[in-house]
Coordinates of C-alpha atoms in Angstrom, one line a residue:
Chain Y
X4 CA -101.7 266.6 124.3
X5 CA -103.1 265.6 127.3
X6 CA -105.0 262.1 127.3
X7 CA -107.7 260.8 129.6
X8 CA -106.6 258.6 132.0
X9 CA -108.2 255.5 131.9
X10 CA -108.7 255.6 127.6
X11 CA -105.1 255.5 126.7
X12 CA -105.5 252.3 124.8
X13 CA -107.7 254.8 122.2
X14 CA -104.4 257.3 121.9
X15 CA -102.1 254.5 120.7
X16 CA -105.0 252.5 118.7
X17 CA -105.2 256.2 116.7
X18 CA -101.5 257.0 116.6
X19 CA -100.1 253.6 115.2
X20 CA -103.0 251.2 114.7
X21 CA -102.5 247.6 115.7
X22 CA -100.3 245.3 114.6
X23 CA -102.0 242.9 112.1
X24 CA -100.3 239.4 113.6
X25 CA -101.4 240.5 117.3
X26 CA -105.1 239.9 115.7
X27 CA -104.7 236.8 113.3
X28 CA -103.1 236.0 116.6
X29 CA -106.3 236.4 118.8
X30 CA -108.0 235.1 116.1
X31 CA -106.5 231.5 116.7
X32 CA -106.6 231.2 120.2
X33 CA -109.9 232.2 120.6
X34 CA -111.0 229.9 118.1
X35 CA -109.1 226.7 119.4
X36 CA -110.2 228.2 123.1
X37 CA -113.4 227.8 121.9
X38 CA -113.0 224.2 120.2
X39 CA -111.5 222.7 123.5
X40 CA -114.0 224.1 125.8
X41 CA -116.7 222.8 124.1
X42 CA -115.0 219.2 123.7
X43 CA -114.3 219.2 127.8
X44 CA -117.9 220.6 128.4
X45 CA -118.9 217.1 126.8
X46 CA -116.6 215.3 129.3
X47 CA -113.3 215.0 130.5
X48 CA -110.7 214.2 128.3
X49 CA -106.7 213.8 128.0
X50 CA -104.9 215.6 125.6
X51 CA -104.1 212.5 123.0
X52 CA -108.1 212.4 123.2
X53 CA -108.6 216.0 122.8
X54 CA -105.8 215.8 119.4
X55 CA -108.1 213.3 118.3
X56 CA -111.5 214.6 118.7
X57 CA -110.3 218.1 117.4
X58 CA -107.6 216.5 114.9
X59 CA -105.0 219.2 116.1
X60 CA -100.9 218.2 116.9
X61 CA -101.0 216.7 120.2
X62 CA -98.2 219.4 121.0
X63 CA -101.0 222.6 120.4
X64 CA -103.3 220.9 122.5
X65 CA -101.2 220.7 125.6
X66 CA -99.9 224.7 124.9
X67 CA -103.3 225.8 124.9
X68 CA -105.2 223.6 127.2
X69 CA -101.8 224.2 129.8
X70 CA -102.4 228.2 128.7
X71 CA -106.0 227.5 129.4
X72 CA -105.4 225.8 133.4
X73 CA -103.4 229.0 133.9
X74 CA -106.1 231.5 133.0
X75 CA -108.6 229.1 135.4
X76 CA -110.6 227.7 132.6
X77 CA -110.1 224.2 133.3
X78 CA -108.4 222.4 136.3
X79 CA -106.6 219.2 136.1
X80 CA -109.0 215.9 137.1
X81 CA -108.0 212.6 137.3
X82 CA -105.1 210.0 136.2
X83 CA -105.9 207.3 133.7
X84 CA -105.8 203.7 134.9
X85 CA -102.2 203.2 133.2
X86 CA -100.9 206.0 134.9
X87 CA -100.0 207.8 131.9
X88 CA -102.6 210.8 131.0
X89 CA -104.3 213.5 133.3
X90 CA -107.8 214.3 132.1
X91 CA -108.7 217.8 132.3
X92 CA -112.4 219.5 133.2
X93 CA -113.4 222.7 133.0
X94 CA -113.0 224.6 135.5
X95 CA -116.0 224.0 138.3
X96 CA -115.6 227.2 140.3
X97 CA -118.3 228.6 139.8
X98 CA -117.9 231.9 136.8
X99 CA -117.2 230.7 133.4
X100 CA -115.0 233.4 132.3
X101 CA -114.5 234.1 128.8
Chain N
X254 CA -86.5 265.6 120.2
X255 CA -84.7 262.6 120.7
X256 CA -82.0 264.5 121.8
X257 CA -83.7 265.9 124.9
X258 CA -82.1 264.0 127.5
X259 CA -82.0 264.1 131.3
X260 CA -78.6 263.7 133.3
X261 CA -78.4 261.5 136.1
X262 CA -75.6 261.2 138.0
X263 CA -74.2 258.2 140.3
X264 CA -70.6 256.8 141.5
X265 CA -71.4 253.1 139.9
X266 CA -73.5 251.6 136.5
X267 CA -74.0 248.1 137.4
X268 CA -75.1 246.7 133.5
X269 CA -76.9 243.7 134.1
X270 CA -79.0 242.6 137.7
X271 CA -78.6 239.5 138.0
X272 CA -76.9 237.5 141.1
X273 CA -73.3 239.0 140.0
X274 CA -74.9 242.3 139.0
X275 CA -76.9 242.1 142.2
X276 CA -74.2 241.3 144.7
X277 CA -71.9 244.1 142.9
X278 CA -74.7 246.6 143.9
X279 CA -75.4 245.5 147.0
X280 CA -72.0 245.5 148.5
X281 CA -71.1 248.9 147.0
X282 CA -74.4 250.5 148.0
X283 CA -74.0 249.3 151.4
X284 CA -71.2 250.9 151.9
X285 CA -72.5 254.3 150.5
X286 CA -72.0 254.7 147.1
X287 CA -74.4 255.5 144.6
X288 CA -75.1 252.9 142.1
X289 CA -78.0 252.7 138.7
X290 CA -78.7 249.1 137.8
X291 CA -80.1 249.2 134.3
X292 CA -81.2 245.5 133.0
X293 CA -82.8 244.9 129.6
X294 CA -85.7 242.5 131.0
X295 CA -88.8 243.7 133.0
X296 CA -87.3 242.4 135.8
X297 CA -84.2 241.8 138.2
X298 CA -83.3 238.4 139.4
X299 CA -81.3 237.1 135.8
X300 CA -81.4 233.2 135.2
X301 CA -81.2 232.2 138.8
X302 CA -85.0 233.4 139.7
X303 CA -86.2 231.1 137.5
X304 CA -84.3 227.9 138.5
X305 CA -85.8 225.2 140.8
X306 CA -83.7 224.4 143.0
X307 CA -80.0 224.8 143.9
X308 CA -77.0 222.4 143.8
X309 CA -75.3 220.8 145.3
X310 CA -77.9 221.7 148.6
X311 CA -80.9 221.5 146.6
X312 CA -82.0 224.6 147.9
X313 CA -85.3 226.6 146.5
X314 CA -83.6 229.2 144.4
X315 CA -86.3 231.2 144.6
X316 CA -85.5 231.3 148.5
X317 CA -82.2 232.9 148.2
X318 CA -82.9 235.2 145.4
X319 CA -85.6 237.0 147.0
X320 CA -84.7 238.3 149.9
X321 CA -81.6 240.0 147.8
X322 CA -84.0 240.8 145.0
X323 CA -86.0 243.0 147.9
X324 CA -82.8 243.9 149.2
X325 CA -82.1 245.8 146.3
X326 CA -85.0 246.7 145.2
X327 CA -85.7 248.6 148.8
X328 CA -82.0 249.6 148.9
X329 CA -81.4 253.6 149.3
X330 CA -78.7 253.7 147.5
X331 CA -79.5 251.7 144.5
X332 CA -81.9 253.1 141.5
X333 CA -83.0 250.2 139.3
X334 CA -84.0 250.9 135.7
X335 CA -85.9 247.9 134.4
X336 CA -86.3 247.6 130.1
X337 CA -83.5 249.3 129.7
X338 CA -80.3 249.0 127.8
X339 CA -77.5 250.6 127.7
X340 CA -76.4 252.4 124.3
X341 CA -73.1 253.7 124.8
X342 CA -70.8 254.2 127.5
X343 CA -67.4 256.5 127.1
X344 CA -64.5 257.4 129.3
X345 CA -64.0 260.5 129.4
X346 CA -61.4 260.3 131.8
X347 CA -60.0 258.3 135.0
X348 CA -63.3 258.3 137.7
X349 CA -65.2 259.7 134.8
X350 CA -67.8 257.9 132.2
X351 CA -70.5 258.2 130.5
X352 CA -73.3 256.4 129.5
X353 CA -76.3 256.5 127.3
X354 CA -79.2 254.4 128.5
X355 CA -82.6 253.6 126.7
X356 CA -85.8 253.0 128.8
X357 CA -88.5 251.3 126.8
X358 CA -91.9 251.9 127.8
X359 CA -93.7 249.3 129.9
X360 CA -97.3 251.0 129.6
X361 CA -97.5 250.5 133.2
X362 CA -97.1 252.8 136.2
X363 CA -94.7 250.4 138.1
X364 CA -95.0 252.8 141.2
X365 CA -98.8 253.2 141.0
X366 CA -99.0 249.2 140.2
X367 CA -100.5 247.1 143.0
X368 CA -99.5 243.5 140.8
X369 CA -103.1 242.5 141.4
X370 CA -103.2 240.4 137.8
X371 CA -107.0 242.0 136.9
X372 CA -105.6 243.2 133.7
X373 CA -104.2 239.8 133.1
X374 CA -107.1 238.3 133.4
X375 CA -109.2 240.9 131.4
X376 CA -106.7 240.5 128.6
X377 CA -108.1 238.7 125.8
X378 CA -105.0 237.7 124.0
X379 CA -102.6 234.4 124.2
X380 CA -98.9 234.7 123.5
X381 CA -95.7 232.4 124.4
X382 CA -94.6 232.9 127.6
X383 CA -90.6 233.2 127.7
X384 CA -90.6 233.2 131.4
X385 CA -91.6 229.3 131.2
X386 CA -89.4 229.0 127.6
X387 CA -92.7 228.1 125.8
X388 CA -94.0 225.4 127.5
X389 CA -97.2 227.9 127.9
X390 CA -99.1 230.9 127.3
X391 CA -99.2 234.2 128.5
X392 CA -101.4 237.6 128.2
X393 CA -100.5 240.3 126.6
X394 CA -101.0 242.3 129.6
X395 CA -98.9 240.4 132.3
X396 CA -96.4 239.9 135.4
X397 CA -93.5 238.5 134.3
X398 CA -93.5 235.7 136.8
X399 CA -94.8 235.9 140.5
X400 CA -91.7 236.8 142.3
X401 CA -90.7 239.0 139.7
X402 CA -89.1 242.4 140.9
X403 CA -90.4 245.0 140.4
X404 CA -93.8 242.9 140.9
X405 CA -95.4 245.1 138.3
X406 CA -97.6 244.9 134.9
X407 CA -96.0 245.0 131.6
X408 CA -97.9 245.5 128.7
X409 CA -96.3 243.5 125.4
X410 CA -97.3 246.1 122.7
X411 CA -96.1 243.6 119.8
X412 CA -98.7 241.4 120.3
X413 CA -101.6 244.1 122.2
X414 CA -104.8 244.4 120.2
X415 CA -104.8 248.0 122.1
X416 CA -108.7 246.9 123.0
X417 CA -107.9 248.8 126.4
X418 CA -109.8 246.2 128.2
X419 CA -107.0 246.2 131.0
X420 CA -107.2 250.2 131.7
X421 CA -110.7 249.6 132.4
X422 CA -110.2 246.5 134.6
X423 CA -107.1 248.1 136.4
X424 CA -108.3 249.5 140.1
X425 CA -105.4 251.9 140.0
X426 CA -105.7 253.4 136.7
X427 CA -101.9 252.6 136.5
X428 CA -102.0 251.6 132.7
X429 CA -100.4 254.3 130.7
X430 CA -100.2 253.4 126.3
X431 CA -99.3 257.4 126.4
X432 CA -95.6 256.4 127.9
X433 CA -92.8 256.7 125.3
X434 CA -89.2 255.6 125.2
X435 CA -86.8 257.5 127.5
X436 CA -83.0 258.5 126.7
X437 CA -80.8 259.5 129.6
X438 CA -77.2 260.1 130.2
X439 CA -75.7 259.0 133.0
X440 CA -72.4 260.5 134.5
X441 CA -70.5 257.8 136.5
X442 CA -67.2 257.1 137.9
X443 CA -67.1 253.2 137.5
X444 CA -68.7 250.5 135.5
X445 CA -69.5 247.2 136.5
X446 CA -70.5 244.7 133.4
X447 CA -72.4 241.9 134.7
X448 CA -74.3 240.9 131.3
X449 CA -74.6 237.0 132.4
X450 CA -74.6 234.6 129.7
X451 CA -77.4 232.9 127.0
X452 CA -77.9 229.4 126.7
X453 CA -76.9 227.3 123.8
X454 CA -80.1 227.0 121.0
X455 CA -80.2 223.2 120.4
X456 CA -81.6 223.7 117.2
X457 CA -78.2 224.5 115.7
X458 CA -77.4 220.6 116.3
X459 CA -80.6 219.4 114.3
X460 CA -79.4 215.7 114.7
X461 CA -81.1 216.0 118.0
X462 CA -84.6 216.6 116.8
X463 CA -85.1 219.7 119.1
X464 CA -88.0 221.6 117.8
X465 CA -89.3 218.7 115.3
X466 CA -89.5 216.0 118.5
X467 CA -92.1 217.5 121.1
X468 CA -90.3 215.4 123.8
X469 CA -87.1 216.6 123.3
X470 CA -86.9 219.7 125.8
X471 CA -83.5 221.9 127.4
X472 CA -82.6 221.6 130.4
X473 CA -84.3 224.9 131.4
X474 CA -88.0 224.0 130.0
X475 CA -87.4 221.2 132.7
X476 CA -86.2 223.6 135.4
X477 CA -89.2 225.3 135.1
X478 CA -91.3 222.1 135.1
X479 CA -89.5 221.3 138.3
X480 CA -90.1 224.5 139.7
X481 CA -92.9 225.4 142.2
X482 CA -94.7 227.8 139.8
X483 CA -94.1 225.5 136.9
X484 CA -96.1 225.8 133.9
X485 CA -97.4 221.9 134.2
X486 CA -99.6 220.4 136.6
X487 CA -96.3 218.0 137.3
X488 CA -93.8 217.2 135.1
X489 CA -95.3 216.0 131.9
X490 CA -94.3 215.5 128.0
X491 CA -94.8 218.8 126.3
X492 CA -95.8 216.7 123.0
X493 CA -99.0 215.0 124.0
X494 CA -99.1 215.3 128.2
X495 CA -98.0 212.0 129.0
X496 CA -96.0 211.7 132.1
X497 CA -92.5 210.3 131.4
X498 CA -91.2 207.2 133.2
X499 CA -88.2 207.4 131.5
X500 CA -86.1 210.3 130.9
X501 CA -82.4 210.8 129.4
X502 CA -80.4 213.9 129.8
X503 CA -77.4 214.8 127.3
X504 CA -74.9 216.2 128.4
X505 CA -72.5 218.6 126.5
X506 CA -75.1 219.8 124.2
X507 CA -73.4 222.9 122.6
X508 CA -70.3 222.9 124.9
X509 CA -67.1 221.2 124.3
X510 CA -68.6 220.7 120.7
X511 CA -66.2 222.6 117.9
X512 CA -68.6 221.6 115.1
X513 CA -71.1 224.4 116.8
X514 CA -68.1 226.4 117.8
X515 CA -67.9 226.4 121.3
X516 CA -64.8 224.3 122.4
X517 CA -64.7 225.0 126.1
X518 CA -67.2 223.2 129.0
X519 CA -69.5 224.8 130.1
X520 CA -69.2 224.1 133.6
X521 CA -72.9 223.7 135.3
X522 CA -74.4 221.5 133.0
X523 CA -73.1 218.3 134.9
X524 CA -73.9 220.0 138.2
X525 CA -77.2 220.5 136.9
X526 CA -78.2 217.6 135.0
X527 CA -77.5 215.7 138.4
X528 CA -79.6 218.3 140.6
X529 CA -82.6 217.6 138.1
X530 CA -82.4 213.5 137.9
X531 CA -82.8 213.8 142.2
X532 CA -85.7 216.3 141.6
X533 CA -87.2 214.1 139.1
X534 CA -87.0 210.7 141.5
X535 CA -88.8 212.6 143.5
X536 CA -91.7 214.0 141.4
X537 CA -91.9 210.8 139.5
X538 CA -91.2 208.2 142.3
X539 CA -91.5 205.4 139.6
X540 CA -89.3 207.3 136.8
X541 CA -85.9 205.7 135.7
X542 CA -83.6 208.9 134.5
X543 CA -80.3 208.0 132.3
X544 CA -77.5 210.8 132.0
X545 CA -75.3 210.2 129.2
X546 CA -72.0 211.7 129.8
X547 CA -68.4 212.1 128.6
X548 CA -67.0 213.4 131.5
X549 CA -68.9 213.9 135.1
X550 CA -67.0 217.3 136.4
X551 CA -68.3 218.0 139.9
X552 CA -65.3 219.8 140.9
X553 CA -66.7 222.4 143.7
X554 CA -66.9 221.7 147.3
X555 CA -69.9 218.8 147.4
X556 CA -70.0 217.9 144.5
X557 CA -68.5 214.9 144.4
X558 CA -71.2 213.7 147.0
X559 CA -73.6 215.2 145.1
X560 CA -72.6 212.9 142.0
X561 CA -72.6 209.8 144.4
X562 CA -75.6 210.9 146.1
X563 CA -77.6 210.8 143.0
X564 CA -76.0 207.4 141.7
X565 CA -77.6 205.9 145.2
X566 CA -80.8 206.8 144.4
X567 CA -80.8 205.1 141.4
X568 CA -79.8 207.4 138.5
X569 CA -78.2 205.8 135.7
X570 CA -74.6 206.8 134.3
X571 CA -73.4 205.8 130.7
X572 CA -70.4 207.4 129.4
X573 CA -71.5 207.9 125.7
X574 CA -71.6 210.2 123.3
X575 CA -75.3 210.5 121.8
X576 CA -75.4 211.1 117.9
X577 CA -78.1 210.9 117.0
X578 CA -82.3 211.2 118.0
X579 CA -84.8 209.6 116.4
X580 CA -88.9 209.1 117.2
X581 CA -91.3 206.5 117.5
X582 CA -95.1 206.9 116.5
X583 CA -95.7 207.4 120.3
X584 CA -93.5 209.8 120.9
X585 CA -90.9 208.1 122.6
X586 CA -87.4 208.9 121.4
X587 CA -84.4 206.5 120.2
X588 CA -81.2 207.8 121.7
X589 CA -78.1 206.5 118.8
X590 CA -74.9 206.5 121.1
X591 CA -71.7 204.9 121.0
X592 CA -71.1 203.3 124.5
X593 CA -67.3 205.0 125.3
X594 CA -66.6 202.1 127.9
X595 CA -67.6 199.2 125.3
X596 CA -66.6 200.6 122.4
X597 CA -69.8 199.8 120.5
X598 CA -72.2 202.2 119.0
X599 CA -75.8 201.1 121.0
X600 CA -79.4 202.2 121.0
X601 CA -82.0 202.9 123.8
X602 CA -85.7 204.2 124.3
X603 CA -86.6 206.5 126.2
X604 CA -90.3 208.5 126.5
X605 CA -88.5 212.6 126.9
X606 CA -85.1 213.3 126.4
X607 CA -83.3 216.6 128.3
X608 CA -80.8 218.2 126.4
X609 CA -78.6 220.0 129.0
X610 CA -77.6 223.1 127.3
X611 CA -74.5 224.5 127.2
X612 CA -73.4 228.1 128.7
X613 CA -72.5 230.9 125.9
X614 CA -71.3 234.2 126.0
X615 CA -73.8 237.2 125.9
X616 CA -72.6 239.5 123.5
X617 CA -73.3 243.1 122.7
X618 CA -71.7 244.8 125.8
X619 CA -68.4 245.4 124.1
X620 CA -69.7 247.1 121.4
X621 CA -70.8 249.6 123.4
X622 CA -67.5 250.9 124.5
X623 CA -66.9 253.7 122.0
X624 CA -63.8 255.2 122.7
X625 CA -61.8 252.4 124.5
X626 CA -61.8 248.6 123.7
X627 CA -63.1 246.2 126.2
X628 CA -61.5 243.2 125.4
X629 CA -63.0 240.1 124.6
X630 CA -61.1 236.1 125.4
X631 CA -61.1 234.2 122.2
X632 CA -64.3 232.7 123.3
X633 CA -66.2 235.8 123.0
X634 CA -66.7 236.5 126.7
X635 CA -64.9 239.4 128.6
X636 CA -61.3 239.0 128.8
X637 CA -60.4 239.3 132.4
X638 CA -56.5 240.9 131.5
X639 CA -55.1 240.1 135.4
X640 CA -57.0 237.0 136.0
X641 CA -55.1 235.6 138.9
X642 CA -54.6 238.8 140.6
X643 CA -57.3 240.6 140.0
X644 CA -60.2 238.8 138.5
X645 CA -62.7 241.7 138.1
X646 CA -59.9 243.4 136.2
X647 CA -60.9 244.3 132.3
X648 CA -58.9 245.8 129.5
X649 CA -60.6 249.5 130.8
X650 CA -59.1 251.0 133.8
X651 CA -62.6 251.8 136.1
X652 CA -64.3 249.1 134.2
X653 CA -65.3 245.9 136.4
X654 CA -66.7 242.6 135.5
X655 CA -68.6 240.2 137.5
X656 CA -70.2 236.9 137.1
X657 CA -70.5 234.6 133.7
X658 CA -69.9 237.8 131.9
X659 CA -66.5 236.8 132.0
X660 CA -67.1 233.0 131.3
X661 CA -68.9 229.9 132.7
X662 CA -69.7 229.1 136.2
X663 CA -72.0 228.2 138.8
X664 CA -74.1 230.2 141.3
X665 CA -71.3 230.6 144.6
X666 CA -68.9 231.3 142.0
X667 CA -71.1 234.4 140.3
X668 CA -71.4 235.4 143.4
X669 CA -67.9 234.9 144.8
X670 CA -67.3 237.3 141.4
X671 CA -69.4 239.8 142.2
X672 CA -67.9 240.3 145.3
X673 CA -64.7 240.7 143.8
X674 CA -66.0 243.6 141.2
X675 CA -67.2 244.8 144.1
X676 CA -63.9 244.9 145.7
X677 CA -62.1 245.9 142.8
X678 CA -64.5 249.0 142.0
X679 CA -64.1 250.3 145.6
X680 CA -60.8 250.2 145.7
X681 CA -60.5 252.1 142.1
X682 CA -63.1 254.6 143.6
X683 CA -61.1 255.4 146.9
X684 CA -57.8 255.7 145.0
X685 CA -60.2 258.9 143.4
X686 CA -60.8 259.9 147.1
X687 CA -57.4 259.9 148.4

């Protein structure tokens, strides 16, 4: 069977379905995407802060927020005074992918 | 249907491309035979592509692999398969195998793919990224790492919501979720196993807290933090993005330990360990770094120097044996150890604590010999049955191995072993030719 190129993503989505953890997957990181976005769009924050305001592990928030700097959401900003916590921004190029 | 398989033929199959694998190739291509490199990840390069830096020259890794990734790679005489394994091999006589491989499909037209990254950043979805040993996140749609080889898309099906968002980003149109799995069978007239080794999981020694303690890392999450495309800003505490001041490596974790059933030493960790305190007085000018030890062995040529140069600079050295780890509201880790010199059992603080992993066999390969026995040493990894005279030697005439397949050891001395499979494999090949 011959398949348009270009809508191949369709053929497999037919044949086998998708796997039900690859969506309660995307499920969670778009929601905690979402939640630390809109805590940085209020300011810039370090991650203990960002555990705090969003009461999530402080471990979670520095997967997804570090997941987040490498898909060019946010960028890294300044040290705190003790030397001890980055805070992070979003990202001020210009598009706010999403 | 799964029967229908296409024959390819070649004088060598190189199992495994890493820098033994790699070298192995490389010297028998260049001097004209044929040789298929099949390696089970989506790309070449093994462990050593993703290291930092190099000891005891500190080196970029990334520097040297390169340029003999490309090599091979670009070589005319070398055919790479990428994602595949190999399911059987047989002997069907002396200059005569064969071999079944299995190509999985990557979704992607690696030929047609340009590695421009638009369908990783069109892909919606956030997975662990093994190339950075899940400090971070990756797409479902992604290059492995940026100097991977081939530098090609892969699509991770497992965790694809098949929303086909990448096809229509891709300029290209290399993306392909038609691609199936591919069988072939490969006639050959010598092997050359160069399977590498897997690192020791720390969380078979839970008195260390790996896992449970966010600051407790291996020493090759840390690798990658030291590395140039390191997952990190700089080098900071995976639990709550602080950055350390003071950092403890243990040494031995997993190796000369019989309680998790691997007597022997690994033989880098030391090596390593040392490389990474230097790196990390230089990221973190103000950091104090500890390495607790029971025995420094910096045997190779520079080492020693290496060990004093790193003792100059200010890294401590306690001979102790840690037991056990322990943390504080804030993160910061008690290390329980007996002090070896002093004889008493102490305690110390420290904010992220490196375990230095151990080296184990990777196992499988021999399993795959169906009608002759490759022999395994009583650690698991391939028994070299000449070992003075001819390393490369296995318990199969025709069958070579290189590199940590057959045990422990650094980078010059994978290589130094790939050579000699080299070598050895020519010299089998041309006694065919005579």
């Amino acid at each position: 069977m011959e398949v348009e190129k270009g809508k191949t993503a369709k053929y497999l989505k037919e044949k086998q379905g998708i796997p039900p953890q690859a969506t309660e997957q995307l499920k969670q990181f778009t929601k905690t995407k979402k939640a630390l976005l809109n805590a940085l769009k209020e300011g810039d924050k370090t991650v203990p802060q960002l555990a705090d305001k969003l009461n999530m592990p402080g471990d979670a928030v520095m997967f997804q927020l570090m997941s987040l700097l490498k898909y060019g959401f946010v960028e890294t900003g300044e040290i705190d005074d003790m030397d001890e916590y980055f805070y992070y921004k979003i990202k001020s190029n210009g598009k706010n992918k999403s | 249907m799964q029967e229908q398989m296409k024959t390819l033929e070649y004088d060598v199959l190189v199992v495994g491309a890493g820098i033994a694998g790699g070298e192995s190739a490389l010297n028998l291509a260049n001097i004209g035979y044929k040789v298929l490199m099949v390696e089970k990840e989506p790309s070449i390069g093994g462990k050593m592509i993703l290291l930092s830096k190099v000891f005891p020259t500190l080196d970029c890794a990334a520097c040297i692999t390169t340029p003999k990734v490309s090599e091979i790679a670009r070589h005319p005489n070398i055919t790479v398969f990428t994602d595949t394994e190999t399911e059987k091999i047989n002997k069907k006589g002396e200059h005569q195998f064969e071999a079944v491989i299995l190509r999985k499909p990557r979704y992607v037209d690696v030929d047609a793919c340009t590695g421009c990254q638009l369908c990783e950043e069109a892909c919606p979805v956030s997975v662990t990224d093994e190339f950075q040993f899940g400090l971070v996140g990756r797409k479902a749609a992604y290059i492995p790492f940026s100097i991977a080889s081939p530098r090609a898309a892969v699509i991770d099906i497992e965790n694809c919501i098949l929303c086909g968002a990448c096809e229509r980003a891709c300029p290209p149109d290399c993306i392909d979720f038609t691609q199936t799995e591919e069988k072939f069978l490969v006639k050959i007239k010598s092997v050359v196993v160069a399977t590498g080794f897997d690192l020791f999981d720390p969380l078979k020694i839970p008195r260390y807290g790996y896992g449970k303690f966010k600051n407790v890392i291996t020493s090759m999450q840390m690798e990658r933090e030291l590395a140039p495309t390191r997952p990190f800003n700089t080098v900071l505490r995976p639990g709550d993005g602080k950055m350390p001041d003071n950092l403890a490596y243990v040494l031995c974790t997993g190796s000369r330990d019989k309680s998790v059933g691997n007597p022997i030493c690994s033989q880098i960790c030391c090596m390593y360990s040392i490389k990474q305190a230097q790196l990390l007085l230089g990221a973190l000018p103000m950091a104090d770094v500890t390495i607790y030890y029971l025995h420094i062995r910096a045997f190779g040529k520079g080492f020693n120097e290496f060990y004093a140069q790193a003792q100059d600079m200010g890294v401590t050295f306690i001979k102790g044996k840690v037991g056990t780890i322990t943390e504080k509201e804030n993160g910061n880790l008690i290390l329980r150890y007996e002090d070896i010199e002093a004889g008493v059992v102490k305690e110390a603080e420290h904010d992220m604590v490196v375990l230095s992993v151990g080296v184990l066999p990777h196992q499988g390969i021999s399993e795959k010999f169906e009608n002759q026995k490759l022999k395994l040493d009583p650690f698991h990894f391939i028994d070299q049955s000449d070992i003075l005279a001819s390393p490369a030697k296995t318990s199969i005439e025709g069958v070579f191995v290189a590199g940590t397949a057959s045990g422990p050891m650094d980078i010059p001395d994978s290589i130094l072993s790939g050579g000699s499979a080299s070598a050895q494999t020519t010299s089998y090949l041309r006694k065919e030719e005579l």
